[in-house]
Short mmCIF file of C-alpha atoms in Angstrom, two decimals:
data_model
loop_
_atom_site.label_atom_id
_atom_site.label_comp_id
_atom_site.label_asym_id
_atom_site.label_seq_id
_atom_site.Cartn_x
_atom_site.Cartn_y
_atom_site.Cartn_z
CA UNK A 136 -49.05 -12.45 49.29
CA UNK A 137 -46.07 -11.85 51.74
CA UNK A 138 -43.71 -14.31 52.53
CA UNK A 139 -40.71 -15.24 54.75
CA UNK A 140 -39.04 -17.97 53.19
CA UNK A 141 -38.91 -16.62 49.16
CA UNK A 142 -39.26 -12.78 48.25
CA UNK A 143 -40.83 -13.25 44.12
CA UNK A 144 -39.90 -9.44 44.36
CA UNK A 145 -35.70 -9.79 45.62
CA UNK A 146 -35.64 -12.43 42.44
CA UNK A 147 -37.34 -10.28 39.55
CA UNK A 148 -35.40 -7.58 40.76
CA UNK A 149 -32.57 -9.13 41.34
CA UNK A 150 -32.76 -11.12 37.90
CA UNK A 151 -33.56 -7.36 36.54
CA UNK A 152 -29.97 -5.74 38.29
CA UNK A 153 -28.42 -8.99 35.89
CA UNK A 154 -29.67 -8.83 33.15
CA UNK A 155 -29.11 -4.54 33.68
CA UNK A 156 -25.63 -5.18 34.25
CA UNK A 157 -24.63 -6.87 31.10
CA UNK A 158 -26.29 -4.51 28.99
CA UNK A 159 -24.51 -1.30 31.67
CA UNK A 160 -20.96 -3.33 30.37
CA UNK A 161 -22.03 -4.20 26.92
CA UNK A 162 -22.52 -0.71 26.20
CA UNK A 163 -19.82 -0.07 28.36
CA UNK A 164 -17.29 -1.84 26.29
CA UNK A 165 -18.67 -0.15 23.54
CA UNK A 166 -17.78 3.06 24.54
CA UNK A 167 -14.33 2.45 25.66
CA UNK A 168 -13.75 0.86 22.05
CA UNK A 169 -15.45 1.83 19.60
CA UNK A 170 -16.61 -1.55 18.98
CA UNK A 171 -18.98 -3.65 18.58
CA UNK A 172 -18.12 -6.40 19.40
CA UNK A 173 -14.40 -6.15 21.55
CA UNK A 174 -14.00 -9.88 22.21
CA UNK A 175 -15.29 -13.38 20.57
CA UNK A 176 -17.18 -13.84 23.97
CA UNK A 177 -19.75 -10.87 23.07
CA UNK A 178 -21.06 -12.65 19.62
CA UNK A 179 -18.57 -15.07 18.18
CA UNK A 180 -19.71 -14.97 14.48
CA UNK A 181 -19.80 -11.32 14.37
CA UNK A 182 -16.06 -11.29 15.90
CA UNK A 183 -14.56 -13.57 13.99
CA UNK A 184 -15.68 -12.24 10.66
CA UNK A 185 -15.14 -8.65 11.79
CA UNK A 186 -11.03 -9.76 12.38
CA UNK A 187 -10.82 -11.96 9.44
CA UNK A 188 -12.04 -8.56 7.60
CA UNK A 189 -9.57 -6.31 9.26
CA UNK A 190 -7.13 -9.29 8.38
CA UNK A 191 -8.14 -8.31 4.45
CA UNK A 192 -7.72 -4.65 5.25
CA UNK A 193 -4.84 -4.98 6.35
CA UNK A 194 -3.76 -7.49 3.43
CA UNK A 195 -4.50 -5.46 0.66
CA UNK A 196 -2.29 -2.49 2.47
CA UNK A 197 0.74 -4.54 1.50
CA UNK A 198 -0.56 -4.93 -2.14
CA UNK A 199 -1.00 -1.26 -1.78
CA UNK A 200 2.81 -0.48 -0.65
CA UNK A 201 4.88 -3.20 -2.84
CA UNK A 202 3.16 -1.16 -5.88
CA UNK A 203 4.50 1.48 -4.84
CA UNK A 204 7.28 0.49 -4.49
CA UNK A 205 7.35 -0.57 -7.63
CA UNK A 206 6.15 1.80 -9.19
CA UNK A 207 8.60 4.06 -7.83
CA UNK A 208 11.66 1.74 -8.80
CA UNK A 209 9.52 1.75 -12.47
CA UNK A 210 9.78 5.60 -12.52
CA UNK A 211 13.45 5.44 -11.36
CA UNK A 212 14.81 3.77 -14.95
CA UNK A 213 12.03 5.16 -17.20
CA UNK A 214 14.05 8.75 -15.67
CA UNK A 215 16.55 7.50 -16.26
CA UNK A 216 15.47 5.82 -19.51
CA UNK A 217 14.31 9.83 -21.14
CA UNK A 218 17.64 11.59 -19.72
CA UNK A 219 19.57 8.76 -21.33
CA UNK A 220 18.15 9.11 -24.63
CA UNK A 221 17.95 12.78 -24.30
CA UNK A 222 21.90 12.45 -24.18
CA UNK A 223 21.84 9.28 -27.13
CA UNK A 224 19.96 12.90 -28.82
CA UNK A 225 23.00 14.95 -28.38
CA UNK A 226 25.18 12.49 -29.49
CA UNK A 227 23.87 11.24 -32.94
CA UNK A 228 24.45 15.29 -33.66
CA UNK A 229 28.27 15.22 -33.02
CA UNK A 230 28.00 11.80 -34.42
CA UNK A 231 27.25 12.93 -37.54
CA UNK A 232 28.68 16.19 -37.84
CA UNK A 233 32.15 14.20 -37.21
CA UNK A 234 31.16 11.99 -40.82
CA UNK A 235 31.83 14.68 -42.65
CA UNK A 236 35.79 14.70 -44.63
CA UNK A 237 36.54 18.07 -44.50
CA UNK A 238 36.03 18.66 -40.60
CA UNK A 239 40.27 19.61 -39.97
CA UNK A 240 41.47 17.25 -36.49
CA UNK A 241 40.52 20.18 -34.33
CA UNK A 242 36.68 19.57 -35.25
CA UNK A 243 37.62 16.32 -35.66
CA UNK A 244 39.32 15.58 -31.47
CA UNK A 245 36.68 18.39 -30.16
CA UNK A 246 33.81 15.96 -32.30
CA UNK A 247 35.15 13.07 -30.31
CA UNK A 248 35.55 14.55 -26.97
CA UNK A 249 32.05 16.04 -26.08
CA UNK A 250 31.10 12.59 -28.06
CA UNK A 251 33.47 11.12 -25.03
CA UNK A 252 31.85 13.11 -22.17
CA UNK A 253 27.99 12.45 -23.05
CA UNK A 254 28.66 8.74 -23.36
CA UNK A 255 30.48 8.55 -20.43
CA UNK A 256 27.23 10.45 -18.89
CA UNK A 257 25.61 7.80 -19.74
CA UNK A 258 26.98 5.76 -17.41
CA UNK A 259 27.13 7.51 -14.45
CA UNK A 260 22.72 7.95 -15.02
CA UNK A 261 22.67 3.70 -15.80
CA UNK A 262 25.51 3.84 -12.24
CA UNK A 263 22.58 6.58 -10.13
CA UNK A 264 19.76 4.82 -11.16
CA UNK A 265 18.75 3.42 -8.13
CA UNK A 266 15.36 3.23 -6.12
CA UNK A 267 16.36 1.41 -2.53
CA UNK A 268 18.86 0.48 -3.40
CA UNK A 269 16.78 -1.78 -7.01
CA UNK A 270 18.72 -0.68 -9.59
CA UNK A 271 16.66 -1.35 -13.33
CA UNK A 272 19.05 -0.54 -15.77
CA UNK A 273 22.49 -1.32 -14.51
CA UNK A 274 24.42 -4.83 -15.09
CA UNK A 275 22.10 -7.78 -12.86
CA UNK A 276 19.30 -5.86 -13.79
CA UNK A 277 15.99 -5.77 -10.67
CA UNK A 278 12.43 -6.08 -11.57
CA UNK A 279 9.82 -3.86 -10.70
CA UNK A 280 7.39 -6.54 -8.89
CA UNK A 281 4.10 -5.74 -7.29
CA UNK A 282 1.69 -8.52 -4.85
CA UNK A 283 -0.83 -9.64 -7.24
CA UNK A 284 -3.46 -10.51 -4.90
CA UNK A 285 -3.14 -10.58 -0.66
CA UNK A 286 -3.19 -13.73 -0.88
CA UNK A 287 0.77 -13.73 -2.26
CA UNK A 288 0.04 -16.33 -5.03
CA UNK A 289 0.63 -13.83 -7.65
CA UNK A 290 2.30 -10.98 -8.73
CA UNK A 291 3.23 -8.22 -11.45
CA UNK A 292 6.40 -8.04 -13.00
CA UNK A 293 7.86 -5.59 -14.84
CA UNK A 294 12.29 -6.01 -15.86
CA UNK A 295 14.65 -4.58 -15.99
CA UNK A 296 17.26 -4.09 -19.22
CA UNK A 297 20.67 -3.64 -19.11
CA UNK A 298 22.23 -0.72 -20.02
CA UNK A 299 25.69 -1.50 -19.83
CA UNK A 300 27.53 -0.44 -22.57
CA UNK A 301 27.89 -2.31 -25.77
CA UNK A 302 24.25 -4.51 -23.91
CA UNK A 303 21.38 -5.48 -26.28
CA UNK A 304 20.14 -2.29 -25.53
CA UNK A 305 22.83 -0.53 -25.19
CA UNK A 306 24.87 -1.04 -28.04
CA UNK A 307 26.96 2.01 -27.83
CA UNK A 308 30.48 1.01 -26.35
CA UNK A 309 32.89 1.68 -23.83
CA UNK A 310 34.95 3.41 -26.42
CA UNK A 311 32.82 4.80 -29.66
CA UNK A 312 34.41 7.89 -30.08
CA UNK A 313 34.81 10.69 -33.42
CA UNK A 314 38.19 10.33 -33.67
CA UNK A 315 38.34 10.05 -37.75
CA UNK A 316 35.07 9.47 -39.85
CA UNK A 317 34.76 6.15 -40.71
CA UNK A 318 34.25 5.86 -36.96
CA UNK A 319 31.37 8.70 -36.44
CA UNK A 320 29.84 5.91 -39.06
CA UNK A 321 30.45 2.89 -36.38
CA UNK A 322 29.38 5.29 -33.67
CA UNK A 323 26.46 6.93 -35.41
CA UNK A 324 24.88 3.66 -36.92
CA UNK A 325 25.51 2.64 -32.77
CA UNK A 326 23.45 4.63 -31.95
CA UNK A 327 20.67 5.43 -33.96
CA UNK A 328 20.82 1.55 -33.03
CA UNK A 329 20.63 1.82 -29.51
CA UNK A 330 17.90 5.15 -29.99
CA UNK A 331 15.58 1.93 -31.23
CA UNK A 332 16.07 -0.35 -29.22
CA UNK A 333 15.47 2.13 -25.85
CA UNK A 334 13.35 3.40 -27.23
CA UNK A 335 11.67 -0.05 -27.52
CA UNK A 336 12.39 -1.27 -24.05
CA UNK A 337 10.65 2.45 -22.74
CA UNK A 338 7.71 1.42 -24.03
CA UNK A 339 8.33 -1.86 -22.52
CA UNK A 340 8.42 0.28 -19.46
CA UNK A 341 5.40 2.60 -19.97
CA UNK A 342 3.29 -0.12 -20.36
CA UNK A 343 4.00 -1.79 -16.82
CA UNK A 344 3.22 1.35 -15.77
CA UNK A 345 0.16 1.63 -16.79
CA UNK A 346 -0.58 -2.48 -15.36
CA UNK A 347 1.08 -1.16 -12.23
CA UNK A 348 -1.33 2.02 -12.16
CA UNK A 349 -4.76 -0.10 -13.15
CA UNK A 350 -3.81 -2.62 -10.34
CA UNK A 351 -3.06 -0.10 -7.56
CA UNK A 352 -6.81 1.51 -8.33
CA UNK A 353 -8.04 -1.51 -7.59
CA UNK A 354 -6.99 -2.30 -4.85
CA UNK A 355 -8.09 1.16 -3.23
CA UNK A 356 -11.26 0.44 -4.79
CA UNK A 357 -11.37 -3.15 -2.75
CA UNK A 358 -9.63 -0.73 -0.10
CA UNK A 359 -12.42 0.59 0.55
CA UNK A 360 -14.82 -1.93 0.02
CA UNK A 361 -13.20 -3.42 3.13
CA UNK A 362 -13.04 -0.83 5.41
CA UNK A 363 -17.26 0.19 4.74
CA UNK A 364 -17.69 -3.96 5.80
CA UNK A 365 -15.09 -3.53 9.33
CA UNK A 366 -17.08 -0.16 9.65
CA UNK A 367 -20.20 -1.48 9.32
CA UNK A 368 -19.11 -4.79 11.28
CA UNK A 369 -16.89 -3.31 14.62
CA UNK A 370 -17.83 0.09 14.05
CA UNK A 371 -19.77 0.65 17.63
CA UNK A 372 -22.88 3.82 17.20
CA UNK A 373 -21.23 5.64 20.33
CA UNK A 374 -24.47 8.16 20.37
CA UNK A 375 -26.81 5.32 20.66
CA UNK A 376 -24.38 3.19 22.65
CA UNK A 377 -24.80 6.38 25.14
CA UNK A 378 -27.81 6.61 24.90
CA UNK A 379 -28.44 2.51 25.63
CA UNK A 380 -26.08 2.82 28.68
CA UNK A 381 -27.92 5.81 30.30
CA UNK A 382 -32.00 3.30 30.51
CA UNK A 383 -29.78 -0.17 32.05
CA UNK A 384 -28.16 3.35 33.92
CA UNK A 385 -32.24 4.37 34.97
CA UNK A 386 -33.29 0.76 35.12
CA UNK A 387 -30.70 0.35 37.38
CA UNK A 388 -31.71 2.99 40.18
CA UNK A 389 -35.03 0.85 39.75
CA UNK A 390 -34.87 -2.11 40.18
CA UNK A 391 -32.23 -1.03 43.09
CA UNK A 392 -35.16 0.40 44.84
CA UNK A 393 -37.27 -2.46 43.56
CA UNK A 394 -34.72 -4.74 45.74
CA UNK A 395 -35.88 -2.34 48.54
CA UNK A 396 -38.88 -2.13 48.35
CA UNK A 397 -39.22 -6.17 48.46
CA UNK A 398 -37.04 -6.48 51.45
CA UNK A 399 -38.60 -3.76 53.45
CA UNK A 400 -41.69 -6.21 52.68
CA UNK A 401 -39.65 -9.10 53.96
CA UNK A 402 -38.53 -7.06 57.51
CA UNK A 403 -42.18 -6.00 57.54
CA UNK A 404 -44.01 -9.16 57.93
CA UNK A 405 -40.91 -10.87 60.15
CA UNK A 406 -42.06 -7.73 62.58
CA UNK A 407 -45.28 -9.47 63.03
CA UNK A 408 -43.12 -11.92 65.29
CA UNK A 409 -41.65 -10.08 67.47
#
């Protein structure tokens, strides 16, 4: 039936154009942003979940960064500790030689000078064992600390140790020398004690380094899972969206033609009434 008051064909075409327009807008937004849901209006639940997952990904990035910094700080301390152990081995040799009662005065003085030089090198190693301003070996030693989770509620902390002269770990005093065999015997006892205490400290640090490594591996796995989840929630399939857009464009053309035909029918009806 042809009517001049209401064109059902035109109304159907307009409705189809509206639906097609929404579909095209959605596909165009997905192609432009690379996201399935770029705004909360698209799908509130999906948008909120994607944003929450994205926030978790960012949080675990901060966790990993803190682990990397803590590991670097601890690695610096351990490298310095290993260097000090090498110096202690050399000092032990000098001290043992210095305990000999038949050394000439010149030999004893030379041994003492070498010992003092090695002792001073330890002080330089301690002073320079810094990473990004943190020194785990100096007075009031810093700690290597990393975030334990993405909420910031837990942490992993590996304490430093004061390796200044005359401390619990660095038993050697700043004035120890080998000028006489009895002084050398005293120095040897301090060196042996320091080798033991520093060795224990190095073992503690090594355990801490392993803990940080394990935590980093776990964090990396969590990050990978979150990245995969976020991609599933957020990333648009561009080939699919492109195909949808082409199909919508074709539907738009057909709907436009249908609208034109409907209008033409109405005009034909009107022409019957000159």
